[in-house]
Amino acid sequence: MHAAVHAAPATRLLLSGNEAVARAAWEAGVRVAAAYPGTPSTEILECLAAYPDLHAQWSTNEKVALEVAIGASLAGSRALAAMKHVGVNVASDALMTQTLLGARGGLVLAVADDVGMSSSQNEQDSRFWGRFAHLPVLEPADAEEAYAYTREAFALSERFETPVILRLTTRVCHVKGLVTVGAREAVPARGFERDPARYVMVPAHARRRLPIMLEREARLAEHAEASPLNRLEDGADRRVGFVVSGPAYLAVREAFPEAPVLKLGLSHPLPVGLARRLAEKAERVVVVEETEPLVEQELRAAGLEVTGKAVLPRMGELSADVVGRAVRAWLGEPVEEHARPAPVIFPRPPTMCPACPHLGVFFTLSRLRNVIISGDIGCYTLGAGHPWNALDTTICMGASLSVALGLDKGRGEQDRGRHVVAVIGDSTFLHMGMQGLLDIVYNRGDVTVLILDNRAVGMTGGQDHPGTGRDARGEEAPRVDFAALVRALGVPAERVHEVDPYELPTLFRTLRAEIKRGGPSVIITNRPCVLIDAYRPTPPLRVDEARCTGCGNCLDVGCPAILVTRRERAVKPSGKEVELAFVRIESLACTGCNLCVGTCAPDAIVPMEGRA
């Protein structure tokens, strides 16, 4: 993963876009980098943490990460903050003021948009933040440009004293390309210069910064017209000219190799003059952009006759096939049907890992009656699926607790007998959940909170956080005591419990007792994620076929290591017809957690002989 760390200058490497951003940031002399993990941006900080001569850290959330980078910039050092698109919503409070202060040391915000929502709760176009905050937006199309644009972003930031948004997409972040790397610049910290009129944003100071910000944006607009990041490419096929940004450029070039193109690398402020020159070269102009029609609307507002989303999809990635078929159909040209339809892939819904400590939690929650369960963002969002069906809401990071309080305070007569439970992971609790718990305590909410402490940001690959005892480099760090923390937030000590999620009877009794008592309470589960080094597997299990009755209770745990071998119909003594499911356990996946053992009445699940 970190092949670029020790690569000598002029070495040609196969890098992902995220690795290229990290290498370029290091070469640009970055001294501080901060991030919160989130697909597809996670690897930027993971790679930067491998460089020994800069400070790289996981922060508790994206706002904190950006604020750390802002502080470093104010100290005159180059700094980078990285996050996925929804993280900018969290960081926006700091961002919207920093646009007034500007940057001192180069300040770059690398934002990765999950176009197509492979692992996100929504699809956003982060280019809006450039318009909203009056900041330049750079859009690389591949890994090589991700490297070059990152270097350019720091230069641009210091030249115009502005934060710069580097907008990436999943395809740029994760697809690899050849990159020729350079050497690290010596960029010493310039030191903090006291300037309250610039750095203390009371209203009087902020009002004086507004004209400076707008004047900066005007200069950036002039720069965009001449920047080599924006280029006009001539072409012999002048039926259509394309204005295109980001990785969609590659799709256009493949579908229409002879068409004139305005490629936008610096897409905000928009180089309208270049777009006018393109319009003079082509009969018609199509704007190709993922996902929102920002450029299209700006060009129309400037008086240019263009089309875009009337022809092209407004959601998801734009491939050469999608662009080519859509534009040719719009031109009235024949579009051939696909000779062979895309193969139907056997659907495999996402699920939790074998022995995941969350399995026991959702197995238990699925057996409670008269509960409303408020969920959060993380692996445990999968608890909404089969076989548990144990989540009723999921909104955004940290929302489970606040939403649970709202469900409690807003309940009508029809919900009087129902208990409210909130489920949240350890990292998410530190990210944005603590305030929600404080709000529950302060407002005397009747909510039982489950903090699923698996000592990792599991959903994004097991990164560390202040609850793991390790930092971004994997070195020992102070570890949060979750029980002490929730007591400090006001939860009565006798209402705070730590429970082994593999001990199903204890978990069930504790949960049922707490929701019946009323008032705020917290149950902390304490088993590590099965994918991190802290997890200790035990000998795998097997099914004794002679004892298995086919009841299928073990399937309700939801462990992917349990496989159905055959199904049969049977009639009970009561006359009721039932379906039996006989199973086996995949020993290579089983870690011997014993969750399924607790559900097996005939004791048919036993340790595998001879396996350590």
PDB file of N, CA and C in Angstrom, residues 144-182:
ATOM      1  N   GLU A 144      -2.734  10.287 -11.901  1.00  0.00           N
ATOM      2  CA  GLU A 144      -1.648  11.186 -12.287  1.00  0.00           C
ATOM      3  C   GLU A 144      -2.036  12.641 -12.047  1.00  0.00           C
ATOM      4  N   GLU A 145      -3.271  12.967 -12.397  1.00  0.00           N
ATOM      5  CA  GLU A 145      -3.730  14.339 -12.139  1.00  0.00           C
ATOM      6  C   GLU A 145      -3.950  14.578 -10.646  1.00  0.00           C
ATOM      7  N   ALA A 146      -4.370  13.554  -9.912  1.00  0.00           N
ATOM      8  CA  ALA A 146      -4.535  13.721  -8.460  1.00  0.00           C
ATOM      9  C   ALA A 146      -3.208  14.139  -7.844  1.00  0.00           C
ATOM     10  N   TYR A 147      -2.131  13.533  -8.327  1.00  0.00           N
ATOM     11  CA  TYR A 147      -0.790  13.892  -7.848  1.00  0.00           C
ATOM     12  C   TYR A 147      -0.456  15.340  -8.244  1.00  0.00           C
ATOM     13  N   ALA A 148      -0.611  15.643  -9.519  1.00  0.00           N
ATOM     14  CA  ALA A 148      -0.223  16.979 -10.005  1.00  0.00           C
ATOM     15  C   ALA A 148      -1.100  18.074  -9.392  1.00  0.00           C
ATOM     16  N   TYR A 149      -2.392  17.815  -9.288  1.00  0.00           N
ATOM     17  CA  TYR A 149      -3.305  18.843  -8.782  1.00  0.00           C
ATOM     18  C   TYR A 149      -3.091  19.093  -7.284  1.00  0.00           C
ATOM     19  N   THR A 150      -2.693  18.047  -6.554  1.00  0.00           N
ATOM     20  CA  THR A 150      -2.416  18.249  -5.129  1.00  0.00           C
ATOM     21  C   THR A 150      -1.232  19.202  -4.959  1.00  0.00           C
ATOM     22  N   ARG A 151      -0.182  18.969  -5.754  1.00  0.00           N
ATOM     23  CA  ARG A 151       0.961  19.885  -5.695  1.00  0.00           C
ATOM     24  C   ARG A 151       0.505  21.305  -6.044  1.00  0.00           C
ATOM     25  N   GLU A 152      -0.283  21.421  -7.095  1.00  0.00           N
ATOM     26  CA  GLU A 152      -0.756  22.730  -7.535  1.00  0.00           C
ATOM     27  C   GLU A 152      -1.659  23.383  -6.497  1.00  0.00           C
ATOM     28  N   ALA A 153      -2.445  22.564  -5.783  1.00  0.00           N
ATOM     29  CA  ALA A 153      -3.384  23.108  -4.800  1.00  0.00           C
ATOM     30  C   ALA A 153      -2.658  23.867  -3.696  1.00  0.00           C
ATOM     31  N   PHE A 154      -1.526  23.351  -3.266  1.00  0.00           N
ATOM     32  CA  PHE A 154      -0.788  24.056  -2.211  1.00  0.00           C
ATOM     33  C   PHE A 154      -0.203  25.372  -2.743  1.00  0.00           C
ATOM     34  N   ALA A 155       0.299  25.339  -3.967  1.00  0.00           N
ATOM     35  CA  ALA A 155       0.828  26.578  -4.552  1.00  0.00           C
ATOM     36  C   ALA A 155      -0.288  27.610  -4.713  1.00  0.00           C
ATOM     37  N   LEU A 156      -1.435  27.156  -5.187  1.00  0.00           N
ATOM     38  CA  LEU A 156      -2.578  28.052  -5.376  1.00  0.00           C
ATOM     39  C   LEU A 156      -3.051  28.624  -4.039  1.00  0.00           C
ATOM     40  N   SER A 157      -3.058  27.764  -3.021  1.00  0.00           N
ATOM     41  CA  SER A 157      -3.514  28.195  -1.694  1.00  0.00           C
ATOM     42  C   SER A 157      -2.655  29.344  -1.168  1.00  0.00           C
ATOM     43  N   GLU A 158      -1.347  29.226  -1.318  1.00  0.00           N
ATOM     44  CA  GLU A 158      -0.469  30.266  -0.775  1.00  0.00           C
ATOM     45  C   GLU A 158      -0.441  31.502  -1.676  1.00  0.00           C
ATOM     46  N   ARG A 159      -0.557  31.291  -2.978  1.00  0.00           N
ATOM     47  CA  ARG A 159      -0.543  32.449  -3.887  1.00  0.00           C
ATOM     48  C   ARG A 159      -1.749  33.350  -3.639  1.00  0.00           C
ATOM     49  N   PHE A 160      -2.923  32.740  -3.417  1.00  0.00           N
ATOM     50  CA  PHE A 160      -4.153  33.526  -3.236  1.00  0.00           C
ATOM     51  C   PHE A 160      -4.602  33.584  -1.773  1.00  0.00           C
ATOM     52  N   GLU A 161      -3.800  33.011  -0.870  1.00  0.00           N
ATOM     53  CA  GLU A 161      -4.126  32.977   0.570  1.00  0.00           C
ATOM     54  C   GLU A 161      -5.537  32.442   0.791  1.00  0.00           C
ATOM     55  N   THR A 162      -5.795  31.279   0.254  1.00  0.00           N
ATOM     56  CA  THR A 162      -7.131  30.694   0.355  1.00  0.00           C
ATOM     57  C   THR A 162      -7.058  29.188   0.596  1.00  0.00           C
ATOM     58  N   PRO A 163      -7.990  28.624   1.357  1.00  0.00           N
ATOM     59  CA  PRO A 163      -8.118  27.164   1.347  1.00  0.00           C
ATOM     60  C   PRO A 163      -8.516  26.720  -0.060  1.00  0.00           C
ATOM     61  N   VAL A 164      -8.094  25.516  -0.446  1.00  0.00           N
ATOM     62  CA  VAL A 164      -8.411  24.967  -1.761  1.00  0.00           C
ATOM     63  C   VAL A 164      -9.094  23.623  -1.577  1.00  0.00           C
ATOM     64  N   ILE A 165     -10.190  23.414  -2.306  1.00  0.00           N
ATOM     65  CA  ILE A 165     -10.883  22.133  -2.262  1.00  0.00           C
ATOM     66  C   ILE A 165     -10.376  21.256  -3.403  1.00  0.00           C
ATOM     67  N   LEU A 166      -9.882  20.081  -3.054  1.00  0.00           N
ATOM     68  CA  LEU A 166      -9.483  19.071  -4.043  1.00  0.00           C
ATOM     69  C   LEU A 166     -10.600  18.047  -4.088  1.00  0.00           C
ATOM     70  N   ARG A 167     -11.411  18.107  -5.141  1.00  0.00           N
ATOM     71  CA  ARG A 167     -12.585  17.229  -5.221  1.00  0.00           C
ATOM     72  C   ARG A 167     -12.222  15.938  -5.968  1.00  0.00           C
ATOM     73  N   LEU A 168     -12.309  14.819  -5.228  1.00  0.00           N
ATOM     74  CA  LEU A 168     -12.046  13.511  -5.788  1.00  0.00           C
ATOM     75  C   LEU A 168     -13.355  12.746  -5.879  1.00  0.00           C
ATOM     76  N   THR A 169     -13.369  11.672  -6.656  1.00  0.00           N
ATOM     77  CA  THR A 169     -14.504  10.759  -6.676  1.00  0.00           C
ATOM     78  C   THR A 169     -13.967   9.346  -6.470  1.00  0.00           C
ATOM     79  N   THR A 170     -14.883   8.413  -6.225  1.00  0.00           N
ATOM     80  CA  THR A 170     -14.465   7.044  -5.932  1.00  0.00           C
ATOM     81  C   THR A 170     -13.529   6.506  -7.005  1.00  0.00           C
ATOM     82  N   ARG A 171     -13.854   6.759  -8.260  1.00  0.00           N
ATOM     83  CA  ARG A 171     -13.033   6.226  -9.360  1.00  0.00           C
ATOM     84  C   ARG A 171     -11.622   6.796  -9.321  1.00  0.00           C
ATOM     85  N   VAL A 172     -11.485   8.063  -9.012  1.00  0.00           N
ATOM     86  CA  VAL A 172     -10.153   8.651  -8.917  1.00  0.00           C
ATOM     87  C   VAL A 172      -9.429   8.111  -7.682  1.00  0.00           C
ATOM     88  N   CYS A 173     -10.136   8.002  -6.563  1.00  0.00           N
ATOM     89  CA  CYS A 173      -9.508   7.573  -5.306  1.00  0.00           C
ATOM     90  C   CYS A 173      -8.928   6.175  -5.404  1.00  0.00           C
ATOM     91  N   HIS A 174      -9.647   5.253  -6.030  1.00  0.00           N
ATOM     92  CA  HIS A 174      -9.298   3.833  -5.908  1.00  0.00           C
ATOM     93  C   HIS A 174      -8.707   3.215  -7.159  1.00  0.00           C
ATOM     94  N   VAL A 175      -8.843   3.851  -8.314  1.00  0.00           N
ATOM     95  CA  VAL A 175      -8.261   3.279  -9.530  1.00  0.00           C
ATOM     96  C   VAL A 175      -6.799   3.713  -9.630  1.00  0.00           C
ATOM     97  N   LYS A 176      -5.948   2.748 -10.005  1.00  0.00           N
ATOM     98  CA  LYS A 176      -4.513   3.040 -10.046  1.00  0.00           C
ATOM     99  C   LYS A 176      -4.065   3.499 -11.423  1.00  0.00           C
ATOM    100  N   GLY A 177      -3.042   4.326 -11.427  1.00  0.00           N
ATOM    101  CA  GLY A 177      -2.444   4.808 -12.665  1.00  0.00           C
ATOM    102  C   GLY A 177      -0.963   5.079 -12.444  1.00  0.00           C
ATOM    103  N   LEU A 178      -0.248   5.264 -13.529  1.00  0.00           N
ATOM    104  CA  LEU A 178       1.187   5.515 -13.433  1.00  0.00           C
ATOM    105  C   LEU A 178       1.447   6.968 -13.043  1.00  0.00           C
ATOM    106  N   VAL A 179       2.307   7.149 -12.058  1.00  0.00           N
ATOM    107  CA  VAL A 179       2.650   8.480 -11.566  1.00  0.00           C
ATOM    108  C   VAL A 179       4.165   8.567 -11.413  1.00  0.00           C
ATOM    109  N   THR A 180       4.753   9.604 -11.947  1.00  0.00           N
ATOM    110  CA  THR A 180       6.185   9.844 -11.743  1.00  0.00           C
ATOM    111  C   THR A 180       6.339  10.798 -10.565  1.00  0.00           C
ATOM    112  N   VAL A 181       6.934  10.306  -9.499  1.00  0.00           N
ATOM    113  CA  VAL A 181       6.980  11.086  -8.267  1.00  0.00           C
ATOM    114  C   VAL A 181       8.204  11.994  -8.262  1.00  0.00           C
ATOM    115  N   GLY A 182       8.176  12.979  -7.359  1.00  0.00           N
ATOM    116  CA  GLY A 182       9.273  13.930  -7.234  1.00  0.00           C
ATOM    117  C   GLY A 182       9.880  13.896  -5.847  1.00  0.00           C
TER     118      GLY A 182
END
